[in-house]
Short mmCIF file of C-alpha atoms and ligand atoms in Angstrom, two decimals:
data_model
loop_
_atom_site.label_atom_id
_atom_site.label_comp_id
_atom_site.label_asym_id
_atom_site.label_seq_id
_atom_site.Cartn_x
_atom_site.Cartn_y
_atom_site.Cartn_z
CA MET Z 337 0.00 0.00 0.00
CA GLU Z 338 1.16 3.51 -0.67
CA TYR Z 339 1.14 5.90 2.28
CA GLU Z 340 1.29 9.63 2.63
CA ALA Z 341 2.46 11.69 5.57
CA VAL Z 342 0.45 14.43 7.25
CA ILE Z 343 2.60 16.98 9.05
CA GLY Z 344 1.82 20.12 11.00
CA LEU Z 345 4.46 22.30 12.63
CA GLU Z 346 4.41 24.29 15.86
CA VAL Z 347 7.12 26.90 15.82
CA HIS Z 348 8.32 29.00 18.73
CA VAL Z 349 10.11 32.22 17.90
CA GLU Z 350 11.98 34.29 20.46
CA LEU Z 351 11.23 37.95 19.80
CA LYS Z 352 14.10 40.42 19.85
CA THR Z 353 12.50 43.03 22.05
CA GLU Z 354 14.79 44.96 24.41
CA SER Z 355 12.90 43.90 27.52
CA LYS Z 356 10.93 40.84 28.62
CA ALA Z 357 7.25 40.16 27.93
CA PHE Z 358 5.82 41.37 31.26
CA CYS Z 359 8.65 43.19 33.08
CA SER Z 360 11.50 45.55 32.21
CA CYS Z 361 14.38 43.03 32.54
CA THR Z 362 16.73 42.82 29.58
CA THR Z 363 16.36 40.00 27.07
CA ALA Z 364 20.10 40.03 26.26
CA PHE Z 365 21.43 36.53 25.54
CA GLY Z 366 23.89 35.10 28.06
CA GLY Z 367 24.97 37.15 31.10
CA GLU Z 368 25.82 35.80 34.56
CA PRO Z 369 23.08 33.34 35.57
CA ASN Z 370 20.11 34.94 37.36
CA THR Z 371 21.20 38.54 36.81
CA HIS Z 372 18.52 39.44 34.21
CA VAL Z 373 15.72 38.89 36.69
CA CYS Z 374 13.29 40.81 38.90
CA PRO Z 375 10.39 39.97 41.25
CA VAL Z 376 7.97 39.80 38.26
CA CYS Z 377 9.83 37.24 36.14
CA LEU Z 378 10.86 35.33 39.28
CA GLY Z 379 7.17 35.03 40.18
CA LEU Z 380 7.50 36.49 43.68
CA PRO Z 381 4.20 37.12 45.51
CA GLY Z 382 2.41 40.41 45.13
CA VAL Z 383 3.86 41.54 41.81
CA LEU Z 384 1.89 42.53 38.70
CA PRO Z 385 2.90 41.89 35.08
CA VAL Z 386 2.62 44.64 32.44
CA ILE Z 387 2.24 43.83 28.72
CA ASN Z 388 5.25 44.82 26.60
CA ARG Z 389 3.83 46.95 23.78
CA ARG Z 390 6.72 46.06 21.51
CA MET Z 391 5.95 42.33 21.88
CA VAL Z 392 2.42 42.98 20.66
CA GLU Z 393 3.75 45.07 17.77
CA PHE Z 394 6.15 42.28 16.73
CA GLY Z 395 3.27 39.81 17.03
CA LEU Z 396 1.14 42.00 14.76
CA ARG Z 397 3.95 42.37 12.28
CA THR Z 398 4.41 38.60 12.13
CA ALA Z 399 0.70 37.83 11.90
CA LEU Z 400 0.22 40.33 9.08
CA ALA Z 401 3.27 39.07 7.17
CA LEU Z 402 1.71 35.59 7.43
CA ASN Z 403 -1.61 36.86 6.02
CA CYS Z 404 -3.49 36.24 9.28
CA THR Z 405 -6.63 37.93 10.55
CA ILE Z 406 -5.95 39.88 13.74
CA ALA Z 407 -8.46 39.25 16.51
CA PRO Z 408 -10.29 42.44 17.54
CA MET Z 409 -9.92 41.21 21.11
CA CYS Z 410 -7.44 38.72 22.56
CA LYS Z 411 -6.50 37.73 26.09
CA PHE Z 412 -3.75 36.03 28.06
CA ASP Z 413 -4.17 32.77 29.96
CA ARG Z 414 -2.24 30.81 32.53
CA LYS Z 415 -0.91 27.45 31.41
CA ASN Z 416 -0.29 25.56 34.62
CA TYR Z 417 2.43 23.00 35.12
CA TYR Z 418 5.20 22.36 37.59
CA TYR Z 419 8.79 22.36 36.42
CA PRO Z 420 11.81 23.98 38.10
CA ASP Z 421 12.55 26.25 35.10
CA LEU Z 422 9.12 27.87 35.52
CA PRO Z 423 9.26 30.01 38.68
CA LYS Z 424 5.55 30.94 38.76
CA ASN Z 425 4.42 27.32 38.14
CA TYR Z 426 2.43 28.68 35.22
CA GLN Z 427 3.35 30.17 31.90
CA ILE Z 428 1.51 33.22 30.62
CA SER Z 429 0.25 32.21 27.19
CA GLN Z 430 -2.85 32.61 25.02
CA TYR Z 431 -5.37 29.78 24.80
CA ASP Z 432 -8.81 30.25 23.28
CA MET Z 433 -8.44 33.87 22.16
CA PRO Z 434 -5.09 34.13 20.36
CA LEU Z 435 -3.68 37.24 18.72
CA ALA Z 436 -4.37 36.08 15.16
CA ARG Z 437 -5.74 33.20 13.05
CA ASN Z 438 -6.24 31.90 9.50
CA GLY Z 439 -3.09 32.90 7.64
CA TYR Z 440 -0.86 31.15 5.13
CA LEU Z 441 2.55 31.15 3.55
CA GLU Z 442 3.64 29.82 0.20
CA ILE Z 443 6.33 27.19 -0.32
CA GLU Z 444 7.89 25.75 -3.45
CA VAL Z 445 9.21 22.18 -3.69
CA ASP Z 446 10.45 20.71 -6.98
CA GLY Z 447 9.11 23.69 -8.88
CA GLU Z 448 5.61 23.28 -7.45
CA LYS Z 449 4.07 26.08 -5.42
CA LYS Z 450 1.83 25.26 -2.50
CA ARG Z 451 -0.02 27.31 0.10
CA ILE Z 452 0.37 26.14 3.70
CA GLY Z 453 -2.26 27.31 6.17
CA ILE Z 454 -1.36 29.02 9.45
CA THR Z 455 -3.89 28.08 12.11
CA ARG Z 456 -2.92 30.65 14.72
CA VAL Z 457 -0.26 33.00 16.05
CA HIS Z 458 -0.16 33.68 19.77
CA MET Z 459 2.08 35.40 22.32
CA GLU Z 460 3.60 33.76 25.37
CA GLU Z 461 6.64 33.88 27.64
CA ASP Z 462 9.70 31.63 27.67
CA ALA Z 463 10.84 29.52 30.64
CA GLY Z 464 14.28 29.50 32.27
CA LYS Z 465 17.05 27.03 31.58
CA LEU Z 466 18.21 24.01 33.58
CA ILE Z 467 21.87 23.08 33.52
CA HIS Z 468 22.64 19.52 34.52
CA VAL Z 469 25.93 18.97 36.32
CA GLU Z 470 27.72 15.72 37.08
CA GLY Z 471 29.23 16.19 40.54
CA PRO Z 472 31.61 13.96 42.52
CA ASN Z 473 28.91 13.41 45.15
CA GLY Z 474 26.12 12.87 42.66
CA ASP Z 475 24.50 14.73 39.80
CA TYR Z 476 22.54 17.92 40.33
CA SER Z 477 20.82 20.65 38.34
CA LEU Z 478 21.25 24.41 38.37
CA VAL Z 479 18.62 26.82 37.15
CA ASP Z 480 19.14 30.10 35.30
CA TYR Z 481 16.09 32.39 35.05
CA ASN Z 482 17.64 34.93 32.65
CA ARG Z 483 15.47 33.58 29.83
CA ALA Z 484 12.32 33.31 31.97
CA GLY Z 485 9.79 35.82 30.66
CA VAL Z 486 11.44 36.47 27.28
CA PRO Z 487 8.61 37.01 24.76
CA LEU Z 488 7.80 34.23 22.31
CA LEU Z 489 5.40 33.80 19.46
CA GLU Z 490 3.93 30.40 18.79
CA ILE Z 491 3.06 29.90 15.13
CA VAL Z 492 0.94 26.82 14.42
CA SER Z 493 0.51 25.50 10.89
CA GLU Z 494 -2.41 23.52 9.48
CA PRO Z 495 -1.61 19.82 8.81
CA ASP Z 496 -1.01 20.74 5.16
CA LEU Z 497 2.55 19.46 4.81
CA ARG Z 498 2.98 16.10 3.06
CA SER Z 499 6.71 15.38 3.17
CA PRO Z 500 9.88 16.21 5.13
CA GLU Z 501 10.98 18.33 2.16
CA GLU Z 502 7.80 20.41 2.39
CA ALA Z 503 8.29 20.80 6.14
CA ARG Z 504 11.82 22.03 5.59
CA ALA Z 505 10.71 24.43 2.85
CA TYR Z 506 8.03 25.77 5.23
CA MET Z 507 10.60 26.37 7.99
CA GLU Z 508 13.02 28.03 5.58
CA LYS Z 509 10.32 30.33 4.24
CA LEU Z 510 9.05 31.14 7.74
CA LYS Z 511 12.59 31.95 8.89
CA ALA Z 512 13.16 34.18 5.86
CA ILE Z 513 9.91 36.08 6.56
CA LEU Z 514 10.78 36.53 10.26
CA GLU Z 515 14.20 37.85 9.28
CA TYR Z 516 12.75 40.23 6.69
CA ILE Z 517 10.34 41.73 9.23
CA ASP Z 518 13.16 41.87 11.79
CA VAL Z 519 11.35 40.40 14.79
CA SER Z 520 13.79 37.62 15.72
CA ASP Z 521 17.38 36.43 15.37
CA CYS Z 522 15.99 33.07 14.20
CA LYS Z 523 18.98 31.05 15.35
CA MET Z 524 17.87 27.41 15.53
CA GLN Z 525 21.12 26.35 17.21
CA GLU Z 526 20.74 28.97 19.96
CA GLY Z 527 17.07 28.16 20.38
CA SER Z 528 15.58 31.46 19.23
CA LEU Z 529 13.70 29.45 16.57
CA ARG Z 530 12.32 26.10 17.74
CA CYS Z 531 10.07 23.64 16.05
CA ASP Z 532 7.89 20.68 17.08
CA ALA Z 533 6.13 18.50 14.54
CA ASN Z 534 2.84 16.58 14.59
CA VAL Z 535 3.23 13.61 12.28
CA SER Z 536 0.87 10.86 11.12
CA VAL Z 537 0.59 8.64 8.07
CA ARG Z 538 -2.44 7.35 6.16
CA PRO Z 539 -3.14 5.42 2.97
CA LYS Z 540 -2.58 7.76 0.06
CA GLY Z 541 -5.81 9.46 -0.91
CA ALA Z 542 -7.55 8.84 2.45
CA THR Z 543 -9.36 11.82 3.95
CA SER Z 544 -9.30 10.90 7.63
CA PHE Z 545 -6.16 11.29 9.72
CA GLY Z 546 -4.05 8.51 11.23
CA THR Z 547 -2.90 8.55 14.86
CA LYS Z 548 -0.26 11.25 15.29
CA THR Z 549 2.90 11.55 17.32
CA GLU Z 550 4.54 14.78 18.36
CA VAL Z 551 8.27 15.00 17.62
CA LYS Z 552 10.48 17.39 19.58
CA ASN Z 553 14.12 18.40 19.87
CA MET Z 554 15.02 19.14 16.26
CA ASN Z 555 17.69 21.84 16.29
CA SER Z 556 18.39 22.44 12.62
CA PHE Z 557 16.66 22.24 9.24
CA ARG Z 558 18.58 19.06 8.55
CA ALA Z 559 17.54 17.51 11.88
CA LEU Z 560 13.91 18.39 11.12
CA GLN Z 561 14.04 16.70 7.74
CA ARG Z 562 15.80 13.58 9.03
CA ALA Z 563 13.61 13.24 12.13
CA LEU Z 564 10.46 13.45 10.00
CA SER Z 565 11.79 10.91 7.48
CA TYR Z 566 12.62 8.53 10.30
CA GLU Z 567 9.28 8.99 12.07
CA ILE Z 568 7.23 8.58 8.88
CA GLN Z 569 9.09 5.39 8.02
CA ARG Z 570 8.66 4.08 11.59
CA GLN Z 571 4.91 4.64 11.47
CA ILE Z 572 4.55 3.04 8.04
CA GLU Z 573 6.45 -0.04 9.22
CA LEU Z 574 4.15 -0.37 12.25
CA LEU Z 575 1.05 -0.23 10.05
CA GLU Z 576 2.51 -2.69 7.54
CA LYS Z 577 3.07 -5.15 10.38
CA GLY Z 578 -0.57 -4.72 11.38
CA GLU Z 579 0.36 -2.82 14.55
CA ARG Z 580 -0.93 0.52 15.81
CA VAL Z 581 0.78 3.89 16.09
CA VAL Z 582 0.62 4.99 19.72
CA GLN Z 583 -0.24 8.63 20.35
CA GLU Z 584 2.74 10.01 22.27
CA THR Z 585 5.46 12.64 22.40
CA ARG Z 586 8.78 11.53 20.93
CA ALA Z 587 12.19 13.20 20.86
CA TRP Z 588 14.78 13.21 18.08
CA ASP Z 589 18.17 11.78 19.07
CA GLU Z 590 20.68 13.54 16.85
CA ASP Z 591 23.53 11.13 17.67
CA LYS Z 592 21.59 7.93 17.05
CA GLN Z 593 19.42 9.47 14.28
CA VAL Z 594 16.22 7.99 15.76
CA THR Z 595 13.11 9.24 17.57
CA TYR Z 596 12.30 7.75 20.97
CA THR Z 597 9.38 7.91 23.41
CA MET Z 598 9.43 10.92 25.76
CA ARG Z 599 5.99 10.56 27.27
CA SER Z 600 2.80 8.72 26.42
CA LYS Z 601 -0.65 10.23 26.09
CA GLU Z 602 -1.50 9.06 29.63
CA GLU Z 603 1.39 11.10 30.97
CA ALA Z 604 0.40 14.17 28.97
CA HIS Z 605 -0.10 17.31 31.04
CA ASP Z 606 -3.50 18.71 31.81
CA TYR Z 607 -2.60 22.37 31.79
CA ARG Z 608 -5.83 23.62 33.39
CA TYR Z 609 -5.74 26.84 31.37
CA PHE Z 610 -7.61 29.79 32.87
CA PRO Z 611 -7.65 33.51 32.09
CA GLU Z 612 -4.67 35.46 33.47
CA PRO Z 613 -6.44 37.65 36.07
CA ASP Z 614 -3.56 40.14 36.32
CA LEU Z 615 -3.67 41.25 32.67
CA VAL Z 616 -6.49 43.07 30.91
CA PRO Z 617 -7.80 41.64 27.63
CA LEU Z 618 -6.14 43.30 24.68
CA ALA Z 619 -8.31 45.23 22.22
CA ILE Z 620 -6.12 46.14 19.27
CA ASP Z 621 -7.51 49.07 17.33
CA GLN Z 622 -7.65 49.02 13.55
CA GLU Z 623 -5.54 52.16 13.28
CA TRP Z 624 -2.58 50.42 14.94
CA ILE Z 625 -3.00 47.35 12.73
CA GLU Z 626 -2.98 49.50 9.61
CA LYS Z 627 0.06 51.41 10.80
CA VAL Z 628 1.97 48.17 11.36
CA ARG Z 629 0.79 46.84 7.99
CA ALA Z 630 2.01 49.98 6.23
CA GLY Z 631 5.40 49.62 7.91
CA LEU Z 632 6.00 46.05 6.67
CA PRO Z 633 8.99 45.73 4.36
CA GLU Z 634 8.91 43.98 1.00
CA LEU Z 635 8.61 40.25 1.81
CA PRO Z 636 10.63 37.39 0.22
CA ASP Z 637 8.08 36.34 -2.44
CA ALA Z 638 7.48 39.91 -3.59
CA ARG Z 639 11.18 40.66 -3.64
CA ARG Z 640 11.90 37.54 -5.66
CA GLU Z 641 9.38 38.60 -8.30
CA ARG Z 642 10.85 42.09 -8.37
CA LEU Z 643 14.43 40.84 -8.84
CA VAL Z 644 13.27 38.81 -11.84
CA ARG Z 645 11.38 41.79 -13.27
CA GLN Z 646 13.84 44.57 -12.48
CA TYR Z 647 17.18 42.86 -13.15
CA GLY Z 648 16.17 40.04 -15.51
CA LEU Z 649 17.49 37.45 -13.06
CA PRO Z 650 16.47 33.81 -13.61
CA GLU Z 651 13.78 32.60 -11.13
CA TYR Z 652 16.28 30.18 -9.63
CA ASP Z 653 18.87 32.88 -8.88
CA ALA Z 654 16.21 35.22 -7.49
CA GLY Z 655 14.93 32.44 -5.21
CA ILE Z 656 18.33 31.79 -3.69
CA ILE Z 657 19.22 35.45 -3.34
CA THR Z 658 15.93 36.44 -1.67
CA GLY Z 659 16.10 33.41 0.66
CA SER Z 660 17.94 35.72 3.04
CA ARG Z 661 17.22 39.40 3.41
CA ALA Z 662 20.90 40.12 4.06
CA LEU Z 663 21.92 38.37 0.84
CA ALA Z 664 19.27 40.20 -1.18
CA ASP Z 665 20.41 43.52 0.34
CA TYR Z 666 24.00 42.64 -0.52
CA PHE Z 667 23.01 41.80 -4.09
CA GLU Z 668 21.16 45.06 -4.63
CA ARG Z 669 23.99 47.15 -3.19
CA ALA Z 670 26.50 45.43 -5.49
CA VAL Z 671 24.27 45.74 -8.57
CA ALA Z 672 23.84 49.46 -7.93
CA LEU Z 673 27.60 49.78 -8.47
CA PHE Z 674 28.08 47.07 -11.09
CA PRO Z 675 24.90 46.71 -13.16
CA ASP Z 676 25.57 43.28 -14.73
CA ALA Z 677 23.08 41.53 -12.40
CA LYS Z 678 23.67 38.00 -13.68
CA GLN Z 679 27.42 38.33 -13.10
CA VAL Z 680 26.84 39.57 -9.57
CA SER Z 681 24.42 36.72 -8.84
CA ASN Z 682 26.89 34.16 -10.26
CA TRP Z 683 29.57 35.42 -7.90
CA LEU Z 684 27.19 35.43 -4.93
CA MET Z 685 25.82 31.94 -5.56
CA GLY Z 686 29.30 30.60 -6.28
CA ASP Z 687 32.47 31.66 -4.47
CA PHE Z 688 30.70 34.06 -2.08
CA LEU Z 689 28.23 31.58 -0.52
CA ARG Z 690 30.84 28.81 -0.57
CA LEU Z 691 33.33 30.85 1.49
CA LEU Z 692 30.56 32.25 3.69
CA ASN Z 693 29.19 28.80 4.55
CA ALA Z 694 32.67 27.42 5.16
CA GLN Z 695 33.15 30.05 7.87
CA GLY Z 696 29.58 29.92 9.19
CA LEU Z 697 29.03 33.62 8.47
CA GLU Z 698 25.91 35.56 7.48
CA PRO Z 699 26.03 37.70 4.31
CA ASN Z 700 26.19 40.93 6.33
CA GLN Z 701 29.26 39.60 8.18
CA ALA Z 702 31.18 38.89 4.97
CA PRO Z 703 34.72 40.32 4.92
CA VAL Z 704 34.08 41.35 1.29
CA THR Z 705 31.70 44.33 1.11
CA PRO Z 706 29.35 44.84 -1.87
CA GLU Z 707 31.52 47.85 -2.80
CA ASN Z 708 34.62 45.66 -2.88
CA LEU Z 709 32.92 42.97 -4.96
CA ALA Z 710 31.78 45.62 -7.46
CA GLU Z 711 35.34 46.94 -7.66
CA LEU Z 712 36.66 43.46 -8.41
CA LEU Z 713 34.08 42.91 -11.17
CA LYS Z 714 34.98 46.28 -12.68
CA LEU Z 715 38.68 45.38 -12.74
CA GLN Z 716 37.77 42.20 -14.57
CA GLU Z 717 35.45 43.97 -17.00
CA GLU Z 718 38.07 46.61 -17.80
CA GLY Z 719 40.53 43.85 -18.60
CA VAL Z 720 42.86 44.81 -15.74
CA ILE Z 721 42.69 41.23 -14.45
CA SER Z 722 41.57 37.96 -16.01
CA ILE Z 723 38.67 35.86 -14.64
CA LYS Z 724 41.18 33.37 -13.29
CA ILE Z 725 43.05 36.06 -11.37
CA ALA Z 726 39.74 37.55 -10.23
CA LYS Z 727 38.85 34.31 -8.44
CA GLN Z 728 42.25 34.28 -6.78
CA VAL Z 729 41.89 37.92 -5.71
CA PHE Z 730 38.40 37.23 -4.34
CA GLU Z 731 39.72 34.51 -2.03
CA GLU Z 732 42.38 36.93 -0.82
CA MET Z 733 39.77 39.67 -0.29
CA PHE Z 734 37.68 37.22 1.73
CA ALA Z 735 40.64 36.18 3.86
CA THR Z 736 42.01 39.68 4.52
CA GLY Z 737 39.08 42.07 4.06
CA LYS Z 738 41.25 44.16 1.73
CA GLY Z 739 40.01 45.88 -1.43
CA ALA Z 740 40.42 44.34 -4.89
CA ARG Z 741 42.57 47.13 -6.34
CA GLU Z 742 44.85 47.08 -3.32
CA ILE Z 743 45.50 43.33 -3.64
CA VAL Z 744 45.94 43.45 -7.40
CA GLN Z 745 48.52 46.21 -7.08
CA ALA Z 746 50.37 44.82 -4.07
CA LYS Z 747 50.69 41.39 -5.66
CA GLY Z 748 51.44 42.69 -9.15
CA LEU Z 749 48.48 40.84 -10.63
CA VAL Z 750 47.57 43.56 -13.14
CA GLN Z 751 46.93 42.10 -16.56
CA ILE Z 752 49.63 43.16 -19.06
CA SER Z 753 47.92 45.02 -21.89
CA ASP Z 754 50.95 47.13 -22.81
CA VAL Z 755 52.21 46.41 -26.34
CA ALA Z 756 55.70 47.66 -25.53
CA GLU Z 757 55.94 45.27 -22.60
CA LEU Z 758 54.49 42.24 -24.41
CA THR Z 759 56.32 42.62 -27.75
CA PRO Z 760 59.76 41.45 -26.55
CA ILE Z 761 58.18 38.43 -24.82
CA VAL Z 762 56.21 37.54 -27.96
CA GLU Z 763 59.37 37.82 -30.08
CA ARG Z 764 61.37 35.72 -27.66
CA VAL Z 765 58.75 32.96 -27.73
CA LEU Z 766 58.66 33.00 -31.54
CA ALA Z 767 62.45 32.86 -31.75
CA SER Z 768 62.75 29.91 -29.42
CA HIS Z 769 60.09 27.77 -31.19
CA PRO Z 770 60.99 27.89 -34.92
CA LYS Z 771 59.46 24.46 -35.56
CA VAL Z 772 56.06 25.51 -34.18
CA VAL Z 773 56.17 28.73 -36.20
CA GLU Z 774 56.81 26.70 -39.33
CA ASP Z 775 53.92 24.34 -38.53
CA TYR Z 776 51.59 27.32 -38.20
CA ARG Z 777 52.75 28.81 -41.48
CA ASN Z 778 52.10 25.42 -43.11
CA GLY Z 779 48.47 25.64 -42.00
CA LYS Z 780 48.51 24.00 -38.58
CA GLU Z 781 46.26 26.51 -36.81
CA LYS Z 782 46.51 24.75 -33.47
CA ALA Z 783 50.14 25.80 -33.19
CA LEU Z 784 48.95 29.32 -32.33
CA GLY Z 785 47.38 28.08 -29.10
CA PHE Z 786 50.70 26.63 -28.01
CA LEU Z 787 52.47 29.94 -28.65
CA VAL Z 788 49.81 31.91 -26.72
CA GLY Z 789 50.26 29.44 -23.88
CA GLN Z 790 54.00 30.03 -23.83
CA VAL Z 791 53.52 33.81 -23.55
CA MET Z 792 50.97 33.32 -20.73
CA LYS Z 793 53.42 31.07 -18.94
CA GLU Z 794 56.22 33.64 -19.23
CA THR Z 795 53.94 36.33 -17.78
CA LYS Z 796 52.52 34.07 -15.02
CA GLY Z 797 49.05 34.30 -16.54
CA LYS Z 798 48.95 38.09 -16.50
CA ALA Z 799 49.20 38.81 -20.24
CA ASN Z 800 46.00 39.97 -21.91
CA PRO Z 801 45.17 36.89 -24.04
CA SER Z 802 43.45 38.71 -26.92
CA LEU Z 803 46.36 41.14 -27.24
CA VAL Z 804 48.86 38.24 -27.24
CA ASN Z 805 46.85 36.62 -30.04
CA LYS Z 806 46.96 39.82 -32.04
CA LEU Z 807 50.70 40.38 -31.56
CA LEU Z 808 51.55 36.79 -32.50
CA LYS Z 809 49.38 36.84 -35.65
CA GLU Z 810 51.00 40.08 -36.78
CA ARG Z 811 54.36 38.32 -36.76
CA LEU Z 812 53.35 35.00 -38.30
ZN1 LIG E 924 11.99 40.64 35.22
#
């Protein structure tokens, strides 16, 4: 039997506000443990939370960028559970009246576009962090509340995804949008972008859903894709053997590349949600919504279309370049100075991204600025350096952060286009290869290539090849 997977994703995004969701403590990453705390985020008795306006604005920005409908009225609720990283023993979240609902984003897999529904977007606060220590007298845990109370958005998708590739494409698009609207750092490794998946399988074409499992602990796009592939295969094998899928929460083990049971349905928490009595319901007026909407930047899909239209870029190039706002910004700055857009995109998709990825850098951290790249391309276009030398200079620019002209001059890489300088070399080559010269004169055209090669060798690749051709032909 042929099966298909049904996947929905729950994504948590840490918002990059200056202060926490309900107090004025800093959200700065790191810091000495338990120094970014106050009575509110430590849950001491008698304190009152205050809603961070900026968190709501970032939530609106995200919801609008995801084509959601903003609720005219939303409220906060308490999600109750006991865990040492949660000082209040409840998390302030939103339950039945979230900030926004019914949005979508568009993905493309194997050239096919597909709209993925967004069920809801809601605001909540993060928990602290437990650090487990192995001590000589037994293991123990330390708790750091610096992260407790940092604002999060939870973005829940419809179960519209049908493969691990689609899930990955969804995450990549969501991350790109969040970066474009500048609400989060979106670092999966550092936990500012986290993702849980609901996965089930069913016979292909069926309309009802199979029993689902929830998979957690996937810390990269690659982990997400592999965990889903594993889990889908596991469920199919169970069904093929005539067994049942058990509804449970499973975790991805990156080392073993398997999912394993974390807790069964019977152990699932009953969160006993109830309205947060210390916070007023939030009525967001239309004027504010429209102001936030008007302030949204151009989003990835729109920018991709514009790059194709405005610069004549192929769809493929435009897709890669607009996959990151920083890369698209870089591209447009370089093209403003060097208008051959396809050349710029070739360099970006080739040597630039290769060197960037090798060093784990973002485009805006590249040692080569758009100005410097444009300068290099100009030197090549003007014939000052050859394409081969240009690649060599680019590596050097990337390693040192120096400008193209500076490197070309310091290393004496300037292409030789001076007739007076090339003539003696050309004549020397001709004089030392009389047999080849004779072959050429007898009609063996290939002999010319050999002679050009000899001149290039003598000049360490710096001679202007078309000029060398011309000078040789004049003498043959
Ligand atoms: Zn605080």
